[in-house]
Coordinates of C-alpha atoms in Angstrom, one line a residue:
V1 CA -48.6 -36.3 7.0
L2 CA -45.6 -39.0 7.6
A3 CA -43.9 -37.6 4.5
E4 CA -44.3 -34.3 6.0
R5 CA -43.1 -35.4 9.2
R6 CA -40.3 -36.8 7.4
D7 CA -41.1 -40.6 8.6
T8 CA -40.2 -41.6 5.0
D9 CA -40.6 -45.6 6.0
R10 CA -43.9 -45.3 7.6
A11 CA -45.3 -43.2 5.1
I12 CA -44.0 -45.5 1.9
A13 CA -45.6 -48.7 3.8
F14 CA -48.9 -46.6 3.8
L15 CA -48.7 -45.7 -0.1
E16 CA -47.9 -49.1 -0.8
R17 CA -51.1 -50.4 0.8
A18 CA -53.0 -47.9 -1.1
V19 CA -51.4 -49.2 -4.6
W20 CA -51.9 -53.0 -3.1
L21 CA -55.8 -51.8 -2.8
A22 CA -56.1 -50.0 -6.0
D23 CA -59.2 -52.0 -7.1
L24 CA -60.9 -50.5 -4.4
D25 CA -60.0 -46.4 -5.0
P26 CA -58.1 -46.9 -8.7
A27 CA -57.8 -42.6 -8.2
A28 CA -56.3 -43.1 -4.8
A29 CA -53.6 -45.5 -5.7
L30 CA -52.5 -43.1 -8.3
G31 CA -51.9 -40.3 -5.7
A32 CA -50.1 -42.6 -3.9
I33 CA -47.7 -44.0 -6.9
R34 CA -47.0 -40.6 -7.7
Q35 CA -45.8 -40.0 -4.0
L36 CA -43.9 -42.8 -4.1
Y37 CA -42.3 -41.9 -7.1
V38 CA -41.2 -38.9 -5.2
L39 CA -39.9 -40.5 -1.6
S40 CA -38.9 -44.3 -2.9
D41 CA -35.7 -44.7 -4.8
E42 CA -36.8 -48.3 -5.4
W43 CA -40.0 -46.9 -6.9
K44 CA -38.6 -44.4 -9.1
G45 CA -37.0 -47.2 -11.7
H46 CA -40.2 -49.1 -12.0
R47 CA -43.0 -48.8 -14.0
I48 CA -46.8 -49.3 -13.6
V49 CA -49.1 -51.9 -15.8
P50 CA -52.5 -52.0 -14.8
V51 CA -54.5 -55.0 -15.2
Q52 CA -58.2 -55.3 -15.2
L53 CA -58.2 -58.8 -13.3
H54 CA -61.4 -61.4 -14.1
A55 CA -61.7 -64.1 -11.6
D56 CA -64.0 -67.1 -12.8
E57 CA -67.2 -68.5 -10.4
L58 CA -64.5 -71.4 -9.2
I59 CA -62.1 -68.7 -8.0
R60 CA -64.9 -66.1 -6.2
V61 CA -66.1 -69.0 -4.0
Q62 CA -62.8 -69.4 -1.9
P63 CA -62.9 -67.0 1.1
D64 CA -61.0 -64.1 0.8
W65 CA -60.1 -64.5 -3.0
Q66 CA -59.6 -60.7 -3.6
F67 CA -56.6 -60.9 -1.2
Q68 CA -55.4 -63.7 -3.0
M69 CA -55.4 -62.2 -6.6
R70 CA -53.6 -58.9 -5.3
N71 CA -51.2 -61.2 -3.7
L72 CA -50.4 -62.9 -6.5
W73 CA -50.0 -60.3 -9.0
L74 CA -47.8 -58.5 -5.8
S75 CA -45.6 -61.6 -5.8
V76 CA -45.3 -61.9 -9.5
S77 CA -44.2 -58.1 -9.9
A78 CA -41.5 -59.3 -7.0
M79 CA -40.6 -62.6 -9.5
L80 CA -39.7 -60.6 -12.8
D81 CA -38.6 -57.6 -11.0
S82 CA -34.9 -58.2 -12.0
V83 CA -35.5 -58.1 -15.5
L84 CA -39.1 -56.1 -15.8
E85 CA -38.5 -53.4 -13.1
T86 CA -42.1 -53.4 -13.2
R87 CA -45.2 -53.3 -10.7
F88 CA -48.3 -55.2 -11.9
V89 CA -51.3 -53.1 -10.1
P90 CA -54.9 -54.6 -10.5
I91 CA -56.9 -51.8 -10.5
A92 CA -60.4 -53.7 -11.3
I93 CA -61.0 -57.2 -10.0
L94 CA -64.0 -58.2 -11.7
P95 CA -66.5 -61.6 -12.5
F96 CA -66.2 -63.5 -15.6
E97 CA -68.4 -66.8 -15.6
T98 CA -66.4 -69.8 -17.2
G99 CA -69.9 -71.6 -17.0
N100 CA -70.2 -74.6 -19.7
T101 CA -66.9 -73.2 -21.7
P102 CA -64.8 -76.6 -22.2
N103 CA -62.1 -77.0 -20.0
D104 CA -59.0 -76.2 -22.0
L105 CA -57.9 -72.8 -21.8
D106 CA -57.8 -71.6 -25.7
S107 CA -61.8 -72.3 -25.3
I108 CA -61.8 -70.2 -22.0
H109 CA -59.4 -67.6 -23.7
A110 CA -61.6 -67.0 -26.9
A111 CA -64.8 -66.9 -24.8
F112 CA -63.5 -64.3 -22.4
L113 CA -62.1 -62.1 -25.6
A114 CA -65.7 -62.2 -27.3
E115 CA -67.3 -61.2 -24.3
A116 CA -64.9 -58.7 -22.0
R117 CA -64.6 -55.4 -22.7
P118 CA -60.7 -54.6 -22.8
P119 CA -59.6 -51.8 -20.8
A120 CA -57.9 -48.5 -22.4
E121 CA -54.5 -49.3 -21.6
G122 CA -53.0 -52.5 -19.4
I123 CA -53.4 -56.2 -19.2
F124 CA -56.5 -57.7 -18.8
A125 CA -56.3 -61.0 -17.6
V126 CA -58.8 -64.3 -16.6
M127 CA -57.9 -66.6 -13.2
T128 CA -59.6 -69.6 -13.3
G129 CA -60.1 -72.3 -10.7
R130 CA -60.8 -74.9 -13.3
R131 CA -58.1 -77.6 -12.5
V132 CA -56.5 -80.0 -15.0
P133 CA -58.1 -83.2 -15.1
G134 CA -55.6 -85.6 -13.5
D135 CA -51.8 -85.3 -15.0
D136 CA -53.2 -84.8 -18.2
A137 CA -50.3 -82.7 -20.1
V138 CA -52.5 -81.7 -23.2
Y139 CA -54.8 -79.7 -20.9
K140 CA -52.7 -76.0 -20.8
K141 CA -52.3 -74.4 -17.1
G142 CA -51.8 -70.9 -19.0
V143 CA -52.0 -69.0 -22.6
A144 CA -50.7 -65.7 -23.6
E145 CA -51.0 -63.4 -26.6
F146 CA -47.4 -63.1 -27.8
I147 CA -46.4 -59.5 -27.5
G148 CA -50.5 -58.9 -26.8
R149 CA -52.5 -58.1 -24.0
S150 CA -54.7 -60.7 -22.3
L151 CA -53.9 -63.8 -20.9
V152 CA -55.7 -66.8 -18.8
V153 CA -54.1 -68.7 -15.8
R154 CA -55.0 -71.7 -13.8
V155 CA -54.9 -70.8 -10.1
A156 CA -54.8 -73.1 -7.3
P157 CA -57.0 -72.4 -4.1
G158 CA -55.6 -70.2 -1.8
A159 CA -52.1 -69.9 -4.1
I160 CA -50.2 -66.5 -3.8
R161 CA -47.2 -67.4 -6.3
S162 CA -47.6 -68.7 -9.7
R163 CA -44.7 -69.9 -11.8
V164 CA -47.5 -70.0 -14.9
L165 CA -48.5 -66.5 -14.4
A166 CA -45.2 -65.1 -14.4
H167 CA -44.5 -67.4 -17.6
E168 CA -47.2 -66.1 -19.3
I169 CA -46.7 -62.3 -18.8
L170 CA -42.8 -62.8 -20.3
H171 CA -44.5 -64.1 -23.6
L172 CA -46.8 -60.7 -23.4
Y173 CA -43.4 -59.0 -23.5
G174 CA -42.2 -61.4 -26.5
A175 CA -40.8 -64.3 -24.1
I176 CA -40.2 -67.9 -26.1
H177 CA -39.9 -71.4 -25.4
V178 CA -36.7 -73.6 -24.9
L179 CA -35.9 -76.6 -25.1
E180 CA -37.2 -79.1 -22.6
G181 CA -33.5 -79.7 -21.3
V182 CA -32.8 -75.9 -20.4
D183 CA -33.4 -74.8 -16.7
T184 CA -35.2 -72.0 -17.3
L185 CA -38.4 -70.0 -16.4
M186 CA -39.6 -70.3 -20.2
N187 CA -39.4 -73.9 -19.9
P188 CA -42.8 -75.0 -19.9
T189 CA -42.6 -78.1 -18.1
G190 CA -40.0 -77.1 -15.9
D191 CA -40.0 -75.6 -12.6
S192 CA -37.3 -73.1 -12.9
L193 CA -37.8 -69.3 -11.9
A194 CA -34.5 -68.2 -13.5
L195 CA -34.5 -67.0 -17.2
D196 CA -32.2 -67.9 -19.8
A197 CA -30.1 -65.2 -21.3
P198 CA -31.9 -65.2 -25.0
N199 CA -34.9 -64.6 -23.2
I200 CA -33.4 -61.7 -20.8
R201 CA -32.4 -59.7 -23.9
I202 CA -35.5 -60.2 -25.6
V203 CA -37.8 -59.2 -22.2
R204 CA -35.3 -56.4 -21.3
S205 CA -35.4 -55.1 -25.0
L206 CA -39.4 -54.6 -24.7
R207 CA -40.0 -53.8 -21.2
R208 CA -41.5 -50.6 -21.8
R209 CA -43.9 -51.5 -24.5
E210 CA -46.9 -50.0 -24.1
F211 CA -50.4 -52.0 -23.6
E212 CA -52.9 -50.1 -25.3
I213 CA -55.5 -50.7 -27.4

């Protein structure tokens, strides 16, 4: 109705809210995306990548954890927008039990791949509330399949911004680690949110890759 009245800005705001809540009604979100492509110049140049998101029991005990998960992926879309021009949309937010799985992320990732049923298309990811023991650098904060579809990331309580998530998503697009002295998002020990020139070339060349079985 707002679009028909040419109240475009308000129409876009309502439609973007429907996309943000895509896990509650994926069909409505798809309809909203189609309308956004018509109404918004910003959306016209962007790809949509669906995400099947799994949250472990430590995430799910937190209040408003679904709100956190939606905002986490919205913020990482914005963080990577300059190179990917992609919106990552959680279309399902599902439980995953890490249970007695060891605290290292390789073990959690292996258990996830053995138990979870991957979607026909899109990324499938585990967000875990498991913390790194102390300052032990041996324990990873995130893992991802190189040019694959799945990833696991540790998420702090209440966090809606994650450099680690951005780093692991870029591995799905072929980005590689760099030397520790290089100030870049692909330096696993740094804190930069900028991306180095070689990885920009890699990621942009693969930004339209398909995430399908």
